[in-house]
Tab-separated table of N, CA and C in Angstrom:
chain	number	residue	atom	x	y	z
A	198	MET	N	0.775	-1.089	-0.065
A	198	MET	CA	0.086	0.165	0.077
A	198	MET	C	0.732	1.509	0.044
A	199	SER	N	0.635	2.176	-0.836
A	199	SER	CA	1.175	3.223	-0.829
A	199	SER	C	-0.199	4.678	-0.948
A	200	SER	N	0.034	5.937	-0.442
A	200	SER	CA	-0.541	6.839	-0.963
A	200	SER	C	-0.999	6.834	-2.468
A	201	GLU	N	-0.223	6.094	-3.372
A	201	GLU	CA	-1.040	6.074	-4.695
A	201	GLU	C	-1.853	5.234	-5.210
A	202	ASN	N	-1.293	4.090	-4.563
A	202	ASN	CA	-1.992	2.422	-4.856
A	202	ASN	C	-2.368	1.724	-3.811
A	203	HIS	N	-2.924	0.772	-3.769
A	203	HIS	CA	-3.375	-0.244	-2.844
A	203	HIS	C	-3.691	-1.721	-3.687
A	204	PRO	N	-3.005	-2.219	-4.173
A	204	PRO	CA	-3.003	-3.339	-5.177
A	204	PRO	C	-3.377	-4.438	-4.237
A	205	CYS	N	-2.994	-4.910	-3.112
A	205	CYS	CA	-3.171	-5.936	-2.363
A	205	CYS	C	-4.668	-5.991	-2.034
A	206	GLU	N	-5.204	-4.788	-1.399
A	206	GLU	CA	-6.661	-4.830	-1.110
A	206	GLU	C	-7.839	-5.080	-2.133
A	207	ILE	N	-7.396	-4.404	-3.592
A	207	ILE	CA	-8.554	-4.449	-4.810
A	207	ILE	C	-7.912	-5.953	-5.128
A	208	LEU	N	-6.925	-6.629	-5.204
A	208	LEU	CA	-7.211	-7.855	-5.705
A	208	LEU	C	-7.614	-8.907	-4.858
A	209	SER	N	-7.751	-8.594	-3.380
A	209	SER	CA	-8.588	-9.108	-2.573
A	209	SER	C	-10.115	-8.808	-2.968
A	210	ASP	N	-10.524	-8.019	-2.969
A	210	ASP	CA	-11.950	-7.474	-3.062
A	210	ASP	C	-12.161	-8.317	-4.510
A	211	TYR	N	-11.390	-8.284	-5.586
A	211	TYR	CA	-11.969	-8.710	-6.919
A	211	TYR	C	-12.117	-10.199	-6.638
A	212	TYR	N	-11.174	-10.660	-5.918
A	212	TYR	CA	-11.334	-12.004	-5.599
A	212	TYR	C	-12.484	-12.373	-4.675
A	213	SER	N	-12.747	-11.996	-4.005
A	213	SER	CA	-13.957	-11.997	-3.301
A	213	SER	C	-15.178	-11.544	-4.097
A	214	ILE	N	-15.170	-10.774	-5.057
A	214	ILE	CA	-16.466	-10.465	-5.617
A	214	ILE	C	-16.374	-11.934	-6.705
A	215	SER	N	-15.234	-12.129	-7.205
A	215	SER	CA	-15.348	-13.392	-8.066
A	215	SER	C	-15.815	-14.780	-7.618
A	216	THR	N	-15.777	-14.874	-5.725
A	216	THR	CA	-16.297	-15.963	-5.570
A	216	THR	C	-17.905	-15.929	-5.251
A	217	ILE	N	-18.228	-14.677	-5.142
A	217	ILE	CA	-19.801	-14.793	-5.394
A	217	ILE	C	-20.543	-14.715	-6.559
A	218	ARG	N	-20.208	-14.116	-7.530
A	218	ARG	CA	-20.293	-13.706	-8.976
A	218	ARG	C	-19.460	-14.350	-9.940
A	219	LYS	N	-19.891	-15.433	-10.587
A	219	LYS	CA	-18.683	-15.976	-11.687
A	219	LYS	C	-18.768	-15.123	-12.653
A	220	ASN	N	-19.464	-14.206	-12.891
A	220	ASN	CA	-19.373	-13.134	-14.166
A	220	ASN	C	-18.668	-11.922	-13.721
A	221	GLU	N	-17.352	-11.964	-12.987
A	221	GLU	CA	-17.197	-10.700	-12.057
A	221	GLU	C	-16.582	-9.778	-13.197
A	222	GLY	N	-15.959	-10.306	-14.389
A	222	GLY	CA	-15.654	-8.994	-15.526
A	222	GLY	C	-16.525	-8.620	-16.189
A	223	ASP	N	-18.008	-8.909	-15.856
A	223	ASP	CA	-19.311	-8.113	-16.525
A	223	ASP	C	-19.709	-7.267	-15.770
A	224	GLN	N	-19.499	-7.350	-14.605
A	224	GLN	CA	-20.428	-6.704	-13.670
A	224	GLN	C	-19.520	-5.090	-13.669
A	225	VAL	N	-20.332	-4.220	-13.536
A	225	VAL	CA	-19.994	-2.437	-13.729
A	225	VAL	C	-19.353	-1.944	-12.003
A	226	TYR	N	-18.599	-1.726	-12.063
A	226	TYR	CA	-18.000	-1.058	-11.061
A	226	TYR	C	-17.660	0.493	-10.556
A	227	THR	N	-18.194	0.841	-9.760
A	227	THR	CA	-18.172	2.597	-9.399
A	227	THR	C	-17.806	2.877	-8.232
A	228	PHE	N	-16.769	3.965	-8.258
A	228	PHE	CA	-16.021	4.130	-7.115
A	228	PHE	C	-16.736	5.688	-6.840
A	229	VAL	N	-16.852	5.913	-5.587
A	229	VAL	CA	-17.845	7.046	-4.868
A	229	VAL	C	-17.059	7.920	-4.077
A	230	GLY	N	-16.227	8.601	-4.337
A	230	GLY	CA	-15.415	9.759	-3.826
A	230	GLY	C	-14.214	10.048	-4.472
A	231	PRO	N	-13.321	10.812	-3.634
A	231	PRO	CA	-12.323	11.378	-4.442
A	231	PRO	C	-11.223	10.245	-4.852
A	232	ALA	N	-10.562	10.928	-6.053
A	232	ALA	CA	-9.327	9.864	-6.533
A	232	ALA	C	-8.307	9.345	-5.605
A	233	THR	N	-8.618	8.656	-4.239
A	233	THR	CA	-7.843	7.861	-3.676
A	233	THR	C	-6.836	6.757	-3.942
A	234	ASN	N	-5.847	6.226	-3.446
A	234	ASN	CA	-5.401	5.399	-3.729
A	234	ASN	C	-6.106	3.836	-4.291
A	235	ILE	N	-7.561	3.742	-3.156
A	235	ILE	CA	-8.237	2.701	-3.774
A	235	ILE	C	-8.946	3.049	-5.090
A	236	CYS	N	-9.284	4.059	-5.196
A	236	CYS	CA	-10.033	4.590	-6.415
A	236	CYS	C	-8.698	4.485	-7.723
A	237	ARG	N	-7.648	4.882	-7.542
A	237	ARG	CA	-6.870	4.544	-8.633
A	237	ARG	C	-6.429	3.414	-8.997
A	238	THR	N	-6.200	2.483	-7.845
A	238	THR	CA	-5.981	0.869	-7.987
A	238	THR	C	-7.226	0.121	-8.881
A	239	TRP	N	-8.358	0.744	-8.338
A	239	TRP	CA	-9.753	0.237	-9.327
A	239	TRP	C	-9.555	0.734	-10.535
A	240	ALA	N	-9.394	1.540	-10.941
A	240	ALA	CA	-9.109	2.400	-12.267
A	240	ALA	C	-8.225	1.570	-12.918
A	241	ASP	N	-6.900	1.322	-12.264
A	241	ASP	CA	-5.801	0.171	-12.890
A	241	ASP	C	-6.225	-1.028	-13.244
A	242	LEU	N	-6.983	-1.757	-12.327
A	242	LEU	CA	-7.260	-3.143	-12.519
A	242	LEU	C	-8.606	-2.844	-13.816
A	243	SER	N	-9.205	-1.866	-13.612
A	243	SER	CA	-10.234	-2.002	-14.790
A	243	SER	C	-9.611	-1.869	-16.733
A	244	LYS	N	-8.611	-1.137	-16.246
A	244	LYS	CA	-7.621	-1.379	-17.751
A	244	LYS	C	-7.077	-2.472	-17.999
A	245	ILE	N	-6.976	-3.171	-17.004
A	245	ILE	CA	-5.958	-4.464	-17.353
A	245	ILE	C	-6.715	-5.364	-17.254
A	246	LEU	N	-8.168	-5.397	-16.406
A	246	LEU	CA	-8.754	-6.628	-16.973
A	246	LEU	C	-10.009	-6.130	-17.877
A	247	ASP	N	-9.916	-5.070	-18.504
A	247	ASP	CA	-10.926	-4.625	-19.260
A	247	ASP	C	-12.355	-4.602	-18.672
A	248	LEU	N	-12.669	-3.767	-17.493
A	248	LEU	CA	-13.617	-3.778	-16.869
A	248	LEU	C	-14.283	-2.249	-16.911
A	249	LYS	N	-15.557	-2.258	-16.749
A	249	LYS	CA	-16.593	-0.919	-16.909
A	249	LYS	C	-16.600	-0.373	-15.407
A	250	PHE	N	-15.650	0.679	-15.437
A	250	PHE	CA	-15.207	1.291	-14.257
A	250	PHE	C	-15.895	2.624	-14.161
A	251	TYR	N	-16.734	3.505	-13.263
A	251	TYR	CA	-17.282	4.691	-13.042
A	251	TYR	C	-16.851	5.142	-12.060
A	252	HIS	N	-16.292	6.639	-11.988
A	252	HIS	CA	-15.752	7.103	-10.776
A	252	HIS	C	-16.688	8.428	-10.648
A	253	VAL	N	-17.428	8.693	-9.503
A	253	VAL	CA	-18.404	9.625	-8.947
A	253	VAL	C	-17.675	10.372	-7.860
A	254	CYS	N	-17.740	11.693	-8.102
A	254	CYS	CA	-17.420	12.793	-7.372
A	254	CYS	C	-17.570	14.069	-7.644
A	255	GLN	N	-17.651	14.645	-6.744
A	255	GLN	CA	-17.625	16.685	-7.212
A	255	GLN	C	-16.516	16.791	-8.415
A	256	ALA	N	-17.081	17.484	-8.992
A	256	ALA	CA	-15.930	18.039	-9.977
A	256	ALA	C	-14.375	18.313	-9.123
A	257	GLY	N	-13.310	18.143	-10.202
A	257	GLY	CA	-11.817	18.573	-9.879
A	257	GLY	C	-11.214	17.047	-8.833
A	258	TYR	N	-12.181	16.224	-8.807
A	258	TYR	CA	-11.381	15.027	-7.956
A	258	TYR	C	-11.143	13.672	-8.987
A	259	GLU	N	-11.123	13.995	-10.197
A	259	GLU	CA	-11.177	12.912	-11.392
A	259	GLU	C	-9.717	12.727	-11.402
A	260	ILE	N	-9.355	11.366	-11.906
A	260	ILE	CA	-8.101	10.901	-12.158
A	260	ILE	C	-7.424	11.552	-13.194
A	261	GLY	N	-8.227	11.354	-14.354
A	261	GLY	CA	-7.910	11.946	-15.786
A	261	GLY	C	-9.248	12.312	-16.365
A	262	VAL	N	-8.660	12.049	-17.914
A	262	VAL	CA	-9.932	12.245	-18.782
A	262	VAL	C	-10.636	10.419	-19.011
A	263	ASN	N	-11.817	10.870	-19.492
A	263	ASN	CA	-12.630	9.521	-19.832
A	263	ASN	C	-11.722	8.617	-20.667
A	264	GLU	N	-12.028	7.815	-20.494
A	264	GLU	CA	-11.378	6.442	-21.296
A	264	GLU	C	-12.374	5.507	-21.305
A	265	PRO	N	-12.338	4.431	-22.314
A	265	PRO	CA	-13.106	3.152	-22.198
A	265	PRO	C	-13.324	2.530	-21.026
A	266	ASN	N	-12.494	2.171	-19.983
A	266	ASN	CA	-12.487	1.728	-19.046
A	266	ASN	C	-12.597	2.732	-17.461
A	267	TYR	N	-12.639	3.995	-17.954
A	267	TYR	CA	-12.477	5.011	-16.664
A	267	TYR	C	-13.745	6.282	-17.299
A	268	ILE	N	-14.776	6.256	-16.553
A	268	ILE	CA	-15.488	7.132	-16.658
A	268	ILE	C	-15.747	8.133	-15.681
A	269	PHE	N	-15.841	9.243	-15.631
A	269	PHE	CA	-16.073	10.407	-14.269
A	269	PHE	C	-17.523	10.712	-14.342
A	270	SER	N	-17.974	10.852	-13.405
A	270	SER	CA	-19.343	11.752	-13.515
A	270	SER	C	-19.402	12.461	-12.075
A	271	THR	N	-20.451	13.316	-12.122
A	271	THR	CA	-20.518	13.992	-10.877
A	271	THR	C	-22.066	13.652	-10.512
A	272	ASN	N	-22.807	12.752	-11.114
A	272	ASN	CA	-24.322	12.510	-11.154
A	272	ASN	C	-24.218	11.044	-10.540
A	273	LEU	N	-24.345	11.041	-9.268
A	273	LEU	CA	-24.223	9.635	-8.901
A	273	LEU	C	-25.658	8.841	-8.911
A	274	GLU	N	-26.900	9.598	-8.975
A	274	GLU	CA	-28.027	8.445	-9.108
A	274	GLU	C	-28.087	8.130	-10.488
A	275	GLN	N	-27.716	8.891	-11.139
A	275	GLN	CA	-27.599	8.297	-12.770
A	275	GLN	C	-26.660	7.270	-12.585
A	276	ILE	N	-25.764	6.954	-12.362
A	276	ILE	CA	-24.747	6.220	-12.572
A	276	ILE	C	-25.140	5.150	-11.615
A	277	LEU	N	-25.574	5.228	-10.445
A	277	LEU	CA	-25.899	4.023	-9.653
A	277	LEU	C	-26.549	3.107	-10.588
A	278	LYS	N	-27.938	3.570	-11.478
A	278	LYS	CA	-28.479	2.790	-12.059
A	278	LYS	C	-27.870	1.892	-12.938
A	279	LEU	N	-26.791	1.902	-13.285
A	279	LEU	CA	-26.111	1.045	-13.920
A	279	LEU	C	-25.041	-0.241	-13.385
A	280	ASN	N	-25.093	0.378	-11.790
A	280	ASN	CA	-24.171	-0.526	-11.235
A	280	ASN	C	-24.235	-1.872	-10.692
A	281	ASP	N	-23.598	-2.665	-10.402
A	281	ASP	CA	-23.356	-4.027	-9.598
A	281	ASP	C	-22.656	-4.003	-8.530
A	282	ILE	N	-21.448	-3.159	-8.656
A	282	ILE	CA	-20.587	-2.960	-7.103
A	282	ILE	C	-20.448	-1.433	-7.224
A	283	ILE	N	-20.525	-1.081	-5.956
A	283	ILE	CA	-20.207	0.187	-5.531
A	283	ILE	C	-19.109	0.072	-4.330
A	284	LEU	N	-18.249	0.847	-4.694
A	284	LEU	CA	-16.816	1.043	-4.290
A	284	LEU	C	-16.643	2.347	-3.139
A	285	THR	N	-16.421	2.542	-1.850
A	285	THR	CA	-16.087	3.777	-1.251
A	285	THR	C	-14.929	3.512	-0.737
A	286	ASP	N	-14.433	4.847	0.165
A	286	ASP	CA	-13.299	5.182	0.524
A	286	ASP	C	-13.441	6.024	1.737
A	287	SER	N	-12.704	6.055	2.833
A	287	SER	CA	-12.772	7.179	3.517
A	287	SER	C	-12.577	8.619	2.990
A	288	LEU	N	-13.632	9.479	3.525
A	288	LEU	CA	-13.441	10.816	3.045
A	288	LEU	C	-12.240	11.615	3.840
A	289	PRO	N	-11.657	12.425	2.817
A	289	PRO	CA	-10.742	13.193	3.481
A	289	PRO	C	-11.254	14.453	3.914
A	290	GLY	N	-10.722	15.334	5.118
A	290	GLY	CA	-11.302	16.408	5.727
A	290	GLY	C	-12.257	17.413	4.863
A	291	GLU	N	-11.552	17.464	3.784
A	291	GLU	CA	-12.098	18.525	2.880
A	291	GLU	C	-13.447	18.308	2.341
A	292	LEU	N	-13.691	17.244	2.360
A	292	LEU	CA	-15.128	16.566	2.177
A	292	LEU	C	-15.767	16.071	2.980
A	293	ARG	N	-15.716	16.116	3.963
A	293	ARG	CA	-16.759	15.964	5.066
A	293	ARG	C	-17.507	16.758	5.377
A	294	THR	N	-17.885	17.233	4.452
A	294	THR	CA	-19.064	18.417	4.853
A	294	THR	C	-20.671	18.099	4.329
A	295	ASN	N	-21.531	18.781	5.236
A	295	ASN	CA	-22.784	18.363	4.873
A	295	ASN	C	-23.270	18.643	3.471
A	296	GLU	N	-22.802	19.522	2.755
A	296	GLU	CA	-23.122	19.706	1.100
A	296	GLU	C	-22.509	18.671	0.490
A	297	TYR	N	-21.335	18.066	0.664
A	297	TYR	CA	-21.024	16.683	-0.059
A	297	TYR	C	-21.400	15.349	0.367
A	298	ILE	N	-21.628	15.224	1.464
A	298	ILE	CA	-22.295	14.214	2.488
A	298	ILE	C	-23.644	13.863	1.385
A	299	LYS	N	-24.370	15.184	1.267
A	299	LYS	CA	-26.049	15.303	1.119
A	299	LYS	C	-26.060	14.989	-0.640
A	300	HIS	N	-24.507	15.262	-1.252
A	300	HIS	CA	-24.898	14.795	-2.735
A	300	HIS	C	-24.277	13.209	-2.928
A	301	TYR	N	-23.313	12.946	-2.113
A	301	TYR	CA	-22.522	11.624	-2.490
A	301	TYR	C	-22.339	10.749	-1.203
A	302	GLN	N	-23.136	11.148	-0.381
A	302	GLN	CA	-23.040	9.720	0.439
A	302	GLN	C	-23.847	8.587	0.063
A	303	ILE	N	-23.334	7.301	0.084
A	303	ILE	CA	-24.124	5.895	-0.174
A	303	ILE	C	-25.273	5.678	0.840
A	304	THR	N	-26.241	5.886	0.623
A	304	THR	CA	-27.604	5.670	1.436
A	304	THR	C	-28.205	4.301	0.848
A	305	LEU	N	-29.284	3.557	2.097
A	305	LEU	CA	-30.225	2.979	1.370
A	305	LEU	C	-30.829	2.945	0.162
A	306	GLU	N	-31.509	4.223	0.232
A	306	GLU	CA	-32.297	4.864	-1.168
A	306	GLU	C	-31.361	4.443	-2.186
A	307	ARG	N	-30.102	5.218	-1.815
A	307	ARG	CA	-29.313	5.150	-3.389
A	307	ARG	C	-28.925	3.803	-3.703
A	308	MET	N	-28.640	3.101	-2.778
A	308	MET	CA	-28.289	1.623	-3.252
A	308	MET	C	-29.467	1.159	-3.991
A	309	ASN	N	-30.787	1.322	-3.680
A	309	ASN	CA	-32.054	0.704	-4.319
A	309	ASN	C	-31.993	1.153	-5.487
A	310	LEU	N	-31.112	2.018	-6.289
A	310	LEU	CA	-31.524	2.524	-7.500
A	310	LEU	C	-30.554	1.563	-8.592
A	311	ALA	N	-29.463	0.886	-7.730
A	311	ALA	CA	-28.043	0.112	-8.235
A	311	ALA	C	-29.142	-1.048	-8.971
A	312	LYS	N	-28.428	-1.925	-9.643
A	312	LYS	CA	-29.050	-3.135	-10.156
A	312	LYS	C	-29.321	-4.086	-9.203
A	313	LYS	N	-30.141	-5.089	-9.683
A	313	LYS	CA	-30.675	-6.034	-8.492
A	313	LYS	C	-29.448	-6.916	-8.127
A	314	GLN	N	-29.580	-7.197	-6.964
A	314	GLN	CA	-28.113	-7.861	-6.458
A	314	GLN	C	-27.038	-7.120	-6.184
A	315	ALA	N	-27.079	-5.666	-6.177
A	315	ALA	CA	-25.650	-4.813	-6.020
A	315	ALA	C	-25.070	-5.236	-5.156
A	316	LEU	N	-23.829	-4.865	-4.823
A	316	LEU	CA	-22.953	-4.971	-3.903
A	316	LEU	C	-22.177	-3.763	-3.295
A	317	LEU	N	-22.229	-3.188	-1.705
A	317	LEU	CA	-21.827	-2.282	-1.396
A	317	LEU	C	-20.261	-2.826	-0.515
A	318	ASN	N	-19.140	-2.121	-1.292
A	318	ASN	CA	-17.667	-2.588	-0.801
A	318	ASN	C	-16.909	-1.395	-0.332
A	319	PRO	N	-17.403	-1.002	0.861
A	319	PRO	CA	-16.451	0.495	1.238
A	319	PRO	C	-15.301	-0.196	1.838
A	320	CYS	N	-13.952	0.685	1.964
A	320	CYS	CA	-12.942	0.308	2.256
A	320	CYS	C	-12.681	0.626	3.725
A	321	PRO	N	-12.619	0.050	4.390
A	321	PRO	CA	-11.829	0.223	5.817
A	321	PRO	C	-10.804	1.084	5.905
A	322	PRO	N	-10.727	2.083	6.972
A	322	PRO	CA	-11.718	2.160	7.708
A	322	PRO	C	-13.319	3.066	7.251
A	323	PHE	N	-14.201	2.828	7.427
A	323	PHE	CA	-15.390	3.246	6.805
A	323	PHE	C	-16.114	4.232	7.936
A	324	TYR	N	-16.743	5.205	7.310
A	324	TYR	CA	-17.221	5.909	8.709
A	324	TYR	C	-18.960	5.976	8.138
A	325	ARG	N	-20.070	5.531	9.475
A	325	ARG	CA	-21.275	5.504	9.154
A	325	ARG	C	-21.370	6.862	9.110
A	326	ASN	N	-22.246	7.163	8.274
A	326	ASN	CA	-23.166	8.685	8.274
A	326	ASN	C	-21.904	9.738	7.547
A	327	GLU	N	-20.991	9.262	6.894
A	327	GLU	CA	-19.924	10.297	6.380
A	327	GLU	C	-19.981	9.577	4.360
A	328	GLU	N	-19.154	8.789	4.352
A	328	GLU	CA	-19.417	8.149	2.878
A	328	GLU	C	-20.569	7.112	2.809
A	329	VAL	N	-20.845	6.644	3.355
A	329	VAL	CA	-21.779	5.368	3.732
A	329	VAL	C	-22.780	5.911	4.870
A	330	SER	N	-24.085	5.575	4.927
A	330	SER	CA	-25.376	6.016	5.793
A	330	SER	C	-24.991	4.645	6.742
A	331	LYS	N	-25.557	5.091	8.203
A	331	LYS	CA	-25.411	3.978	9.160
A	331	LYS	C	-26.435	2.808	8.620
A	332	GLU	N	-27.571	2.903	8.085
A	332	GLU	CA	-28.561	1.854	7.471
A	332	GLU	C	-28.120	1.033	6.414
A	333	VAL	N	-27.425	1.673	5.535
A	333	VAL	CA	-27.020	0.986	4.375
A	333	VAL	C	-25.797	-0.270	4.831
A	334	ILE	N	-25.395	0.584	5.916
A	334	ILE	CA	-23.966	-0.580	6.621
A	334	ILE	C	-24.956	-1.990	6.986
A	335	SER	N	-25.990	-1.745	7.550
A	335	SER	CA	-26.777	-2.631	8.083
A	335	SER	C	-27.725	-3.560	7.239
A	336	SER	N	-27.443	-3.210	5.954
A	336	SER	CA	-28.174	-3.881	5.026
A	336	SER	C	-27.542	-5.200	4.052
A	337	PRO	N	-28.346	-5.919	3.262
A	337	PRO	CA	-27.682	-6.709	2.406
A	337	PRO	C	-26.915	-6.763	1.483
A	338	TYR	N	-26.873	-5.188	1.278
A	338	TYR	CA	-25.853	-4.837	0.260
A	338	TYR	C	-24.316	-4.994	0.414
A	339	PHE	N	-24.139	-4.545	2.224
A	339	PHE	CA	-22.786	-4.703	2.711
A	339	PHE	C	-22.297	-5.835	2.561
A	340	VAL	N	-21.031	-5.960	1.731
A	340	VAL	CA	-20.093	-7.371	1.959
A	340	VAL	C	-18.669	-6.950	2.543
A	341	GLY	N	-18.723	-5.631	3.386
A	341	GLY	CA	-17.134	-5.529	3.595
A	341	GLY	C	-16.505	-6.075	4.483
A	342	HIS	N	-16.827	-6.491	5.720
A	342	HIS	CA	-16.532	-7.045	6.462
A	342	HIS	C	-16.022	-8.588	6.116
A	343	ALA	N	-16.782	-9.108	5.160
A	343	ALA	CA	-16.839	-10.524	5.009
A	343	ALA	C	-15.619	-10.503	3.548
A	344	PHE	N	-15.564	-9.780	2.920
A	344	PHE	CA	-14.361	-9.719	2.004
A	344	PHE	C	-13.372	-9.095	2.637
A	345	LYS	N	-13.462	-8.807	3.699
A	345	LYS	CA	-11.462	-8.259	4.453
A	345	LYS	C	-11.194	-9.658	4.733
A	346	ARG	N	-11.843	-10.990	4.998
A	346	ARG	CA	-11.366	-12.107	5.557
A	346	ARG	C	-10.321	-12.692	4.349
A	347	ASN	N	-10.659	-12.428	3.431
A	347	ASN	CA	-9.694	-13.025	2.294
A	347	ASN	C	-8.481	-12.328	1.931
A	348	LEU	N	-8.070	-10.812	2.520
A	348	LEU	CA	-7.199	-10.173	2.712
A	348	LEU	C	-5.833	-11.042	2.943
A	349	LEU	N	-5.908	-11.227	3.850
A	349	LEU	CA	-4.743	-12.092	4.479
A	349	LEU	C	-4.028	-13.373	3.519
A	350	TYR	N	-5.231	-14.126	2.853
A	350	TYR	CA	-4.877	-15.441	2.022
A	350	TYR	C	-4.672	-14.600	0.880
A	351	VAL	N	-4.748	-13.456	0.080
A	351	VAL	CA	-4.636	-13.177	-1.136
A	351	VAL	C	-3.084	-12.451	-1.154
A	352	GLN	N	-2.549	-11.801	0.003
A	352	GLN	CA	-1.231	-11.369	0.254
A	352	GLN	C	-0.844	-12.719	0.414
A	353	GLN	N	-1.011	-13.551	1.122
A	353	GLN	CA	0.214	-14.699	1.469
A	353	GLN	C	0.310	-15.639	-0.169
A	354	ALA	N	-0.811	-15.140	-1.030
A	354	ALA	CA	-0.790	-16.114	-2.451
A	354	ALA	C	0.523	-15.257	-3.070
A	355	ILE	N	0.297	-13.817	-3.019
A	355	ILE	CA	0.983	-12.779	-3.945
A	355	ILE	C	2.480	-13.247	-3.399
A	356	LEU	N	2.703	-12.799	-1.964
A	356	LEU	CA	4.191	-13.762	-1.407
A	356	LEU	C	4.692	-14.745	-2.019
A	357	LEU	N	3.966	-16.058	-1.870
A	357	LEU	CA	4.210	-16.993	-2.409
A	357	LEU	C	4.751	-17.025	-4.149
A	358	ASN	N	3.655	-16.288	-4.926
A	358	ASN	CA	4.005	-16.275	-6.216
A	358	ASN	C	5.342	-15.219	-6.458
A	359	CYS	N	5.601	-14.059	-5.461
A	359	CYS	CA	6.817	-13.370	-5.692
A	359	CYS	C	8.131	-14.306	-5.283
A	360	LEU	N	7.935	-15.191	-4.490
A	360	LEU	CA	9.204	-15.926	-3.779
A	360	LEU	C	9.434	-17.586	-5.195
A	361	GLY	N	8.495	-17.687	-6.049
A	361	GLY	CA	8.609	-18.702	-6.745
A	361	GLY	C	8.144	-19.820	-6.209
A	362	ILE	N	7.451	-19.878	-5.210
A	362	ILE	CA	6.928	-21.010	-4.438
A	362	ILE	C	5.412	-21.645	-4.843
A	363	GLU	N	5.480	-22.930	-5.509
A	363	GLU	CA	4.254	-23.265	-5.968
A	363	GLU	C	3.725	-24.583	-5.116
A	364	LEU	N	2.627	-24.386	-5.201
A	364	LEU	CA	1.858	-25.300	-3.802
A	364	LEU	C	1.222	-26.596	-4.612
């Protein structure tokens, strides 16, 4: 992990998605929030695996220009209607405002706009009533804790691969 990317976290999340969705490559992914290391790594993965990836935040927080695998938008409700997997990260201090939260917080009502059986995967630490509402964390959409159990196993697999150890 660095301030620029977070590859083990995202590989673990993608692996976790693949265990419950056999068509993980066909899912539509959206990161809601500023361009954090989590967002940038999902954007990188989307280019490598040819995933459909949206980034939603207020203007000025985009990674770059729109490309086939990266589309930036400021319209959360419109983009949520296209989505299977919604991703978030902790908000930096400058975005912990009532105005930002009013427009971009993931709530149960907003998750209901997403595709049937959509998943919400906030990156810890996540804060109830900031990037995600309290009630959405208690909903069937939330998969955060279950996904994080796989992080250790994915990191071990990466280390074994880097060391050339095959099991």
